[in-house]
PDB file of N, CA, C and O in Angstrom, chain B, residues numbered from 101:
ATOM      1  N   MET B 101       9.624 -37.879  -7.844  1.00  0.00           N
ATOM      2  CA  MET B 101       8.586 -37.131  -8.522  1.00  0.00           C
ATOM      3  C   MET B 101       7.672 -38.087  -9.279  1.00  0.00           C
ATOM      4  O   MET B 101       7.707 -38.133 -10.509  1.00  0.00           O
ATOM      5  N   GLN B 102       6.874 -38.830  -8.575  1.00  0.00           N
ATOM      6  CA  GLN B 102       5.977 -39.803  -9.177  1.00  0.00           C
ATOM      7  C   GLN B 102       4.961 -39.161 -10.127  1.00  0.00           C
ATOM      8  O   GLN B 102       4.526 -39.798 -11.086  1.00  0.00           O
ATOM      9  N   HIS B 103       4.578 -37.895  -9.866  1.00  0.00           N
ATOM     10  CA  HIS B 103       3.574 -37.252 -10.715  1.00  0.00           C
ATOM     11  C   HIS B 103       4.059 -37.007 -12.138  1.00  0.00           C
ATOM     12  O   HIS B 103       3.241 -36.752 -13.023  1.00  0.00           O
ATOM     13  N   LEU B 104       5.363 -37.075 -12.384  1.00  0.00           N
ATOM     14  CA  LEU B 104       5.897 -36.866 -13.732  1.00  0.00           C
ATOM     15  C   LEU B 104       5.828 -38.132 -14.578  1.00  0.00           C
ATOM     16  O   LEU B 104       5.861 -38.055 -15.806  1.00  0.00           O
ATOM     17  N   ARG B 105       5.733 -39.283 -13.944  1.00  0.00           N
ATOM     18  CA  ARG B 105       5.770 -40.541 -14.671  1.00  0.00           C
ATOM     19  C   ARG B 105       4.701 -40.624 -15.770  1.00  0.00           C
ATOM     20  O   ARG B 105       5.052 -41.006 -16.886  1.00  0.00           O
ATOM     21  N   PRO B 106       3.416 -40.292 -15.535  1.00  0.00           N
ATOM     22  CA  PRO B 106       2.443 -40.357 -16.633  1.00  0.00           C
ATOM     23  C   PRO B 106       2.805 -39.459 -17.812  1.00  0.00           C
ATOM     24  O   PRO B 106       2.515 -39.808 -18.956  1.00  0.00           O
ATOM     25  N   ALA B 107       3.425 -38.320 -17.562  1.00  0.00           N
ATOM     26  CA  ALA B 107       3.816 -37.423 -18.649  1.00  0.00           C
ATOM     27  C   ALA B 107       4.845 -38.087 -19.560  1.00  0.00           C
ATOM     28  O   ALA B 107       4.823 -37.879 -20.773  1.00  0.00           O
ATOM     29  N   VAL B 108       5.730 -38.871 -18.992  1.00  0.00           N
ATOM     30  CA  VAL B 108       6.729 -39.574 -19.804  1.00  0.00           C
ATOM     31  C   VAL B 108       6.046 -40.601 -20.700  1.00  0.00           C
ATOM     32  O   VAL B 108       6.394 -40.731 -21.873  1.00  0.00           O
ATOM     33  N   TYR B 109       5.072 -41.334 -20.151  1.00  0.00           N
ATOM     34  CA  TYR B 109       4.327 -42.293 -20.963  1.00  0.00           C
ATOM     35  C   TYR B 109       3.557 -41.578 -22.072  1.00  0.00           C
ATOM     36  O   TYR B 109       3.490 -42.071 -23.198  1.00  0.00           O
ATOM     37  N   ASP B 110       2.978 -40.420 -21.760  1.00  0.00           N
ATOM     38  CA  ASP B 110       2.277 -39.634 -22.774  1.00  0.00           C
ATOM     39  C   ASP B 110       3.224 -39.204 -23.879  1.00  0.00           C
ATOM     40  O   ASP B 110       2.860 -39.239 -25.055  1.00  0.00           O
ATOM     41  N   LEU B 111       4.437 -38.798 -23.516  1.00  0.00           N
ATOM     42  CA  LEU B 111       5.430 -38.378 -24.509  1.00  0.00           C
ATOM     43  C   LEU B 111       5.757 -39.524 -25.454  1.00  0.00           C
ATOM     44  O   LEU B 111       5.743 -39.340 -26.672  1.00  0.00           O
ATOM     45  N   PHE B 112       6.053 -40.703 -24.916  1.00  0.00           N
ATOM     46  CA  PHE B 112       6.411 -41.833 -25.776  1.00  0.00           C
ATOM     47  C   PHE B 112       5.225 -42.286 -26.618  1.00  0.00           C
ATOM     48  O   PHE B 112       5.413 -42.710 -27.758  1.00  0.00           O
ATOM     49  N   ALA B 113       4.018 -42.208 -26.090  1.00  0.00           N
ATOM     50  CA  ALA B 113       2.827 -42.549 -26.871  1.00  0.00           C
ATOM     51  C   ALA B 113       2.652 -41.553 -28.019  1.00  0.00           C
ATOM     52  O   ALA B 113       2.324 -41.949 -29.137  1.00  0.00           O
ATOM     53  N   TRP B 114       2.872 -40.254 -27.745  1.00  0.00           N
ATOM     54  CA  TRP B 114       2.759 -39.227 -28.779  1.00  0.00           C
ATOM     55  C   TRP B 114       3.793 -39.474 -29.873  1.00  0.00           C
ATOM     56  O   TRP B 114       3.475 -39.391 -31.059  1.00  0.00           O
ATOM     57  N   LEU B 115       5.022 -39.774 -29.481  1.00  0.00           N
ATOM     58  CA  LEU B 115       6.076 -40.054 -30.469  1.00  0.00           C
ATOM     59  C   LEU B 115       5.674 -41.230 -31.355  1.00  0.00           C
ATOM     60  O   LEU B 115       5.824 -41.168 -32.576  1.00  0.00           O
ATOM     61  N   ALA B 116       5.168 -42.290 -30.753  1.00  0.00           N
ATOM     62  CA  ALA B 116       4.767 -43.476 -31.519  1.00  0.00           C
ATOM     63  C   ALA B 116       3.612 -43.154 -32.474  1.00  0.00           C
ATOM     64  O   ALA B 116       3.617 -43.606 -33.619  1.00  0.00           O
ATOM     65  N   ARG B 117       2.628 -42.380 -32.015  1.00  0.00           N
ATOM     66  CA  ARG B 117       1.491 -42.014 -32.868  1.00  0.00           C
ATOM     67  C   ARG B 117       1.928 -41.199 -34.072  1.00  0.00           C
ATOM     68  O   ARG B 117       1.291 -41.256 -35.124  1.00  0.00           O
ATOM     69  N   HIS B 118       2.995 -40.448 -33.931  1.00  0.00           N
ATOM     70  CA  HIS B 118       3.486 -39.603 -35.020  1.00  0.00           C
ATOM     71  C   HIS B 118       4.658 -40.241 -35.768  1.00  0.00           C
ATOM     72  O   HIS B 118       5.375 -39.573 -36.514  1.00  0.00           O
ATOM     73  N   ASP B 119       4.838 -41.543 -35.555  1.00  0.00           N
ATOM     74  CA  ASP B 119       5.874 -42.312 -36.258  1.00  0.00           C
ATOM     75  C   ASP B 119       7.267 -41.722 -36.047  1.00  0.00           C
ATOM     76  O   ASP B 119       8.063 -41.635 -36.983  1.00  0.00           O
ATOM     77  N   LEU B 120       7.553 -41.318 -34.807  1.00  0.00           N
ATOM     78  CA  LEU B 120       8.855 -40.742 -34.447  1.00  0.00           C
ATOM     79  C   LEU B 120       9.540 -41.616 -33.412  1.00  0.00           C
ATOM     80  O   LEU B 120       8.894 -42.374 -32.688  1.00  0.00           O
ATOM     81  N   THR B 121      10.845 -41.497 -33.354  1.00  0.00           N
ATOM     82  CA  THR B 121      11.632 -42.170 -32.337  1.00  0.00           C
ATOM     83  C   THR B 121      12.688 -41.201 -31.823  1.00  0.00           C
ATOM     84  O   THR B 121      13.044 -40.248 -32.516  1.00  0.00           O
ATOM     85  N   ILE B 122      13.183 -41.434 -30.635  1.00  0.00           N
ATOM     86  CA  ILE B 122      14.222 -40.575 -30.067  1.00  0.00           C
ATOM     87  C   ILE B 122      15.534 -40.847 -30.788  1.00  0.00           C
ATOM     88  O   ILE B 122      15.926 -42.001 -30.957  1.00  0.00           O
ATOM     89  N   ALA B 123      16.216 -39.780 -31.216  1.00  0.00           N
ATOM     90  CA  ALA B 123      17.409 -39.914 -32.046  1.00  0.00           C
ATOM     91  C   ALA B 123      18.702 -39.585 -31.312  1.00  0.00           C
ATOM     92  O   ALA B 123      19.777 -39.655 -31.907  1.00  0.00           O
ATOM     93  N   GLY B 124      18.626 -39.239 -30.066  1.00  0.00           N
ATOM     94  CA  GLY B 124      19.846 -38.888 -29.343  1.00  0.00           C
ATOM     95  C   GLY B 124      19.530 -38.538 -27.905  1.00  0.00           C
ATOM     96  O   GLY B 124      18.403 -38.730 -27.449  1.00  0.00           O
ATOM     97  N   PRO B 125      20.506 -38.031 -27.193  1.00  0.00           N
ATOM     98  CA  PRO B 125      20.293 -37.712 -25.779  1.00  0.00           C
ATOM     99  C   PRO B 125      19.331 -36.537 -25.593  1.00  0.00           C
ATOM    100  O   PRO B 125      19.260 -35.636 -26.428  1.00  0.00           O
ATOM    101  N   ALA B 126      18.599 -36.567 -24.490  1.00  0.00           N
ATOM    102  CA  ALA B 126      17.651 -35.509 -24.164  1.00  0.00           C
ATOM    103  C   ALA B 126      18.276 -34.547 -23.160  1.00  0.00           C
ATOM    104  O   ALA B 126      19.152 -34.915 -22.377  1.00  0.00           O
ATOM    105  N   LEU B 127      17.804 -33.310 -23.207  1.00  0.00           N
ATOM    106  CA  LEU B 127      18.224 -32.297 -22.251  1.00  0.00           C
ATOM    107  C   LEU B 127      17.021 -31.975 -21.373  1.00  0.00           C
ATOM    108  O   LEU B 127      15.941 -31.690 -21.892  1.00  0.00           O
ATOM    109  N   GLU B 128      17.184 -32.014 -20.074  1.00  0.00           N
ATOM    110  CA  GLU B 128      16.095 -31.734 -19.131  1.00  0.00           C
ATOM    111  C   GLU B 128      16.456 -30.502 -18.320  1.00  0.00           C
ATOM    112  O   GLU B 128      17.529 -30.432 -17.722  1.00  0.00           O
ATOM    113  N   GLU B 129      15.541 -29.520 -18.304  1.00  0.00           N
ATOM    114  CA  GLU B 129      15.753 -28.307 -17.525  1.00  0.00           C
ATOM    115  C   GLU B 129      14.600 -28.130 -16.547  1.00  0.00           C
ATOM    116  O   GLU B 129      13.436 -28.301 -16.911  1.00  0.00           O
ATOM    117  N   HIS B 130      14.924 -27.788 -15.310  1.00  0.00           N
ATOM    118  CA  HIS B 130      13.915 -27.499 -14.291  1.00  0.00           C
ATOM    119  C   HIS B 130      13.908 -25.985 -14.082  1.00  0.00           C
ATOM    120  O   HIS B 130      14.924 -25.398 -13.708  1.00  0.00           O
ATOM    121  N   LEU B 131      12.759 -25.363 -14.325  1.00  0.00           N
ATOM    122  CA  LEU B 131      12.634 -23.917 -14.238  1.00  0.00           C
ATOM    123  C   LEU B 131      11.725 -23.536 -13.079  1.00  0.00           C
ATOM    124  O   LEU B 131      10.710 -24.192 -12.845  1.00  0.00           O
ATOM    125  N   ILE B 132      12.083 -22.477 -12.350  1.00  0.00           N
ATOM    126  CA  ILE B 132      11.279 -21.963 -11.255  1.00  0.00           C
ATOM    127  C   ILE B 132      11.214 -20.449 -11.403  1.00  0.00           C
ATOM    128  O   ILE B 132      12.240 -19.789 -11.568  1.00  0.00           O
ATOM    129  N   ASP B 133       9.984 -19.895 -11.344  1.00  0.00           N
ATOM    130  CA  ASP B 133       9.860 -18.445 -11.452  1.00  0.00           C
ATOM    131  C   ASP B 133       9.867 -17.802 -10.069  1.00  0.00           C
ATOM    132  O   ASP B 133       9.938 -18.500  -9.057  1.00  0.00           O
ATOM    133  N   ALA B 134       9.793 -16.487 -10.026  1.00  0.00           N
ATOM    134  CA  ALA B 134       9.887 -15.736  -8.773  1.00  0.00           C
ATOM    135  C   ALA B 134       8.746 -16.052  -7.810  1.00  0.00           C
ATOM    136  O   ALA B 134       8.897 -15.889  -6.599  1.00  0.00           O
ATOM    137  N   ASP B 135       7.605 -16.504  -8.336  1.00  0.00           N
ATOM    138  CA  ASP B 135       6.455 -16.829  -7.492  1.00  0.00           C
ATOM    139  C   ASP B 135       6.464 -18.279  -7.019  1.00  0.00           C
ATOM    140  O   ASP B 135       5.550 -18.702  -6.311  1.00  0.00           O
ATOM    141  N   GLY B 136       7.477 -19.038  -7.399  1.00  0.00           N
ATOM    142  CA  GLY B 136       7.573 -20.435  -6.987  1.00  0.00           C
ATOM    143  C   GLY B 136       6.952 -21.417  -7.964  1.00  0.00           C
ATOM    144  O   GLY B 136       6.960 -22.624  -7.724  1.00  0.00           O
ATOM    145  N   GLY B 137       6.414 -20.905  -9.064  1.00  0.00           N
ATOM    146  CA  GLY B 137       5.885 -21.801 -10.092  1.00  0.00           C
ATOM    147  C   GLY B 137       7.031 -22.557 -10.751  1.00  0.00           C
ATOM    148  O   GLY B 137       8.131 -22.022 -10.888  1.00  0.00           O
ATOM    149  N   HIS B 138       6.781 -23.783 -11.153  1.00  0.00           N
ATOM    150  CA  HIS B 138       7.871 -24.563 -11.748  1.00  0.00           C
ATOM    151  C   HIS B 138       7.390 -25.319 -12.984  1.00  0.00           C
ATOM    152  O   HIS B 138       6.199 -25.573 -13.169  1.00  0.00           O
ATOM    153  N   ALA B 139       8.358 -25.664 -13.813  1.00  0.00           N
ATOM    154  CA  ALA B 139       8.102 -26.421 -15.038  1.00  0.00           C
ATOM    155  C   ALA B 139       9.343 -27.244 -15.353  1.00  0.00           C
ATOM    156  O   ALA B 139      10.458 -26.881 -14.977  1.00  0.00           O
ATOM    157  N   VAL B 140       9.139 -28.326 -16.030  1.00  0.00           N
ATOM    158  CA  VAL B 140      10.235 -29.148 -16.528  1.00  0.00           C
ATOM    159  C   VAL B 140      10.164 -29.107 -18.046  1.00  0.00           C
ATOM    160  O   VAL B 140       9.120 -29.389 -18.634  1.00  0.00           O
ATOM    161  N   VAL B 141      11.273 -28.755 -18.675  1.00  0.00           N
ATOM    162  CA  VAL B 141      11.345 -28.658 -20.134  1.00  0.00           C
ATOM    163  C   VAL B 141      12.252 -29.778 -20.633  1.00  0.00           C
ATOM    164  O   VAL B 141      13.386 -29.925 -20.176  1.00  0.00           O
ATOM    165  N   LEU B 142      11.739 -30.560 -21.573  1.00  0.00           N
ATOM    166  CA  LEU B 142      12.533 -31.625 -22.185  1.00  0.00           C
ATOM    167  C   LEU B 142      12.817 -31.264 -23.627  1.00  0.00           C
ATOM    168  O   LEU B 142      11.902 -30.938 -24.385  1.00  0.00           O
ATOM    169  N   ASP B 143      14.069 -31.321 -24.004  1.00  0.00           N
ATOM    170  CA  ASP B 143      14.482 -31.116 -25.386  1.00  0.00           C
ATOM    171  C   ASP B 143      14.915 -32.490 -25.885  1.00  0.00           C
ATOM    172  O   ASP B 143      15.990 -32.978 -25.539  1.00  0.00           O
ATOM    173  N   VAL B 144      14.055 -33.114 -26.713  1.00  0.00           N
ATOM    174  CA  VAL B 144      14.288 -34.484 -27.146  1.00  0.00           C
ATOM    175  C   VAL B 144      14.450 -34.503 -28.663  1.00  0.00           C
ATOM    176  O   VAL B 144      13.492 -34.213 -29.380  1.00  0.00           O
ATOM    177  N   PRO B 145      15.634 -34.836 -29.170  1.00  0.00           N
ATOM    178  CA  PRO B 145      15.798 -34.925 -30.621  1.00  0.00           C
ATOM    179  C   PRO B 145      15.066 -36.156 -31.147  1.00  0.00           C
ATOM    180  O   PRO B 145      15.140 -37.231 -30.552  1.00  0.00           O
ATOM    181  N   GLY B 146      14.362 -35.994 -32.261  1.00  0.00           N
ATOM    182  CA  GLY B 146      13.608 -37.112 -32.816  1.00  0.00           C
ATOM    183  C   GLY B 146      13.881 -37.295 -34.288  1.00  0.00           C
ATOM    184  O   GLY B 146      14.440 -36.422 -34.952  1.00  0.00           O
ATOM    185  N   GLN B 147      13.472 -38.453 -34.786  1.00  0.00           N
ATOM    186  CA  GLN B 147      13.575 -38.714 -36.210  1.00  0.00           C
ATOM    187  C   GLN B 147      12.403 -39.596 -36.615  1.00  0.00           C
ATOM    188  O   GLN B 147      11.881 -40.371 -35.815  1.00  0.00           O
ATOM    189  N   ALA B 148      12.003 -39.461 -37.871  1.00  0.00           N
ATOM    190  CA  ALA B 148      10.906 -40.270 -38.388  1.00  0.00           C
ATOM    191  C   ALA B 148      11.371 -41.716 -38.519  1.00  0.00           C
ATOM    192  O   ALA B 148      12.509 -41.988 -38.901  1.00  0.00           O
ATOM    193  N   THR B 149      10.451 -42.652 -38.189  1.00  0.00           N
ATOM    194  CA  THR B 149      10.792 -44.066 -38.305  1.00  0.00           C
ATOM    195  C   THR B 149      10.471 -44.619 -39.685  1.00  0.00           C
ATOM    196  O   THR B 149      10.760 -45.780 -39.975  1.00  0.00           O
ATOM    197  N   SER B 150       9.870 -43.783 -40.544  1.00  0.00           N
ATOM    198  CA  SER B 150       9.608 -44.185 -41.913  1.00  0.00           C
ATOM    199  C   SER B 150       9.917 -43.006 -42.835  1.00  0.00           C
ATOM    200  O   SER B 150      10.270 -41.922 -42.371  1.00  0.00           O
ATOM    201  N   ALA B 151       9.783 -43.221 -44.118  1.00  0.00           N
ATOM    202  CA  ALA B 151      10.076 -42.163 -45.083  1.00  0.00           C
ATOM    203  C   ALA B 151       8.920 -41.181 -45.227  1.00  0.00           C
ATOM    204  O   ALA B 151       9.055 -40.178 -45.928  1.00  0.00           O
ATOM    205  N   ALA B 152       7.789 -41.445 -44.579  1.00  0.00           N
ATOM    206  CA  ALA B 152       6.619 -40.570 -44.708  1.00  0.00           C
ATOM    207  C   ALA B 152       6.916 -39.231 -44.052  1.00  0.00           C
ATOM    208  O   ALA B 152       7.555 -39.195 -43.001  1.00  0.00           O
ATOM    209  N   PRO B 153       6.463 -38.118 -44.652  1.00  0.00           N
ATOM    210  CA  PRO B 153       6.677 -36.809 -44.034  1.00  0.00           C
ATOM    211  C   PRO B 153       5.900 -36.682 -42.728  1.00  0.00           C
ATOM    212  O   PRO B 153       4.820 -37.254 -42.586  1.00  0.00           O
ATOM    213  N   VAL B 154       6.444 -35.943 -41.787  1.00  0.00           N
ATOM    214  CA  VAL B 154       5.842 -35.754 -40.480  1.00  0.00           C
ATOM    215  C   VAL B 154       5.308 -34.333 -40.391  1.00  0.00           C
ATOM    216  O   VAL B 154       6.035 -33.383 -40.682  1.00  0.00           O
ATOM    217  N   THR B 155       4.051 -34.171 -39.996  1.00  0.00           N
ATOM    218  CA  THR B 155       3.451 -32.859 -39.819  1.00  0.00           C
ATOM    219  C   THR B 155       3.257 -32.617 -38.334  1.00  0.00           C
ATOM    220  O   THR B 155       2.561 -33.383 -37.668  1.00  0.00           O
ATOM    221  N   MET B 156       3.863 -31.561 -37.806  1.00  0.00           N
ATOM    222  CA  MET B 156       3.736 -31.222 -36.386  1.00  0.00           C
ATOM    223  C   MET B 156       2.611 -30.219 -36.241  1.00  0.00           C
ATOM    224  O   MET B 156       2.539 -29.247 -36.993  1.00  0.00           O
ATOM    225  N   VAL B 157       1.733 -30.448 -35.281  1.00  0.00           N
ATOM    226  CA  VAL B 157       0.633 -29.510 -35.014  1.00  0.00           C
ATOM    227  C   VAL B 157       0.668 -29.072 -33.570  1.00  0.00           C
ATOM    228  O   VAL B 157      -0.175 -28.282 -33.144  1.00  0.00           O
TER     229      VAL B 157
END
């Protein structure tokens, strides 16, 4: 699935911009609906890399 590779880079860039790092193992789920549409859901635990508060938008 080469098309997913840029999304992973975007995720790590977003984490870095928000001063976050991955804090544990990730859970990956592949979902498919009745019409054949699909999505990949990543549940990634994170933690702040500094003492500054993090605001999620």
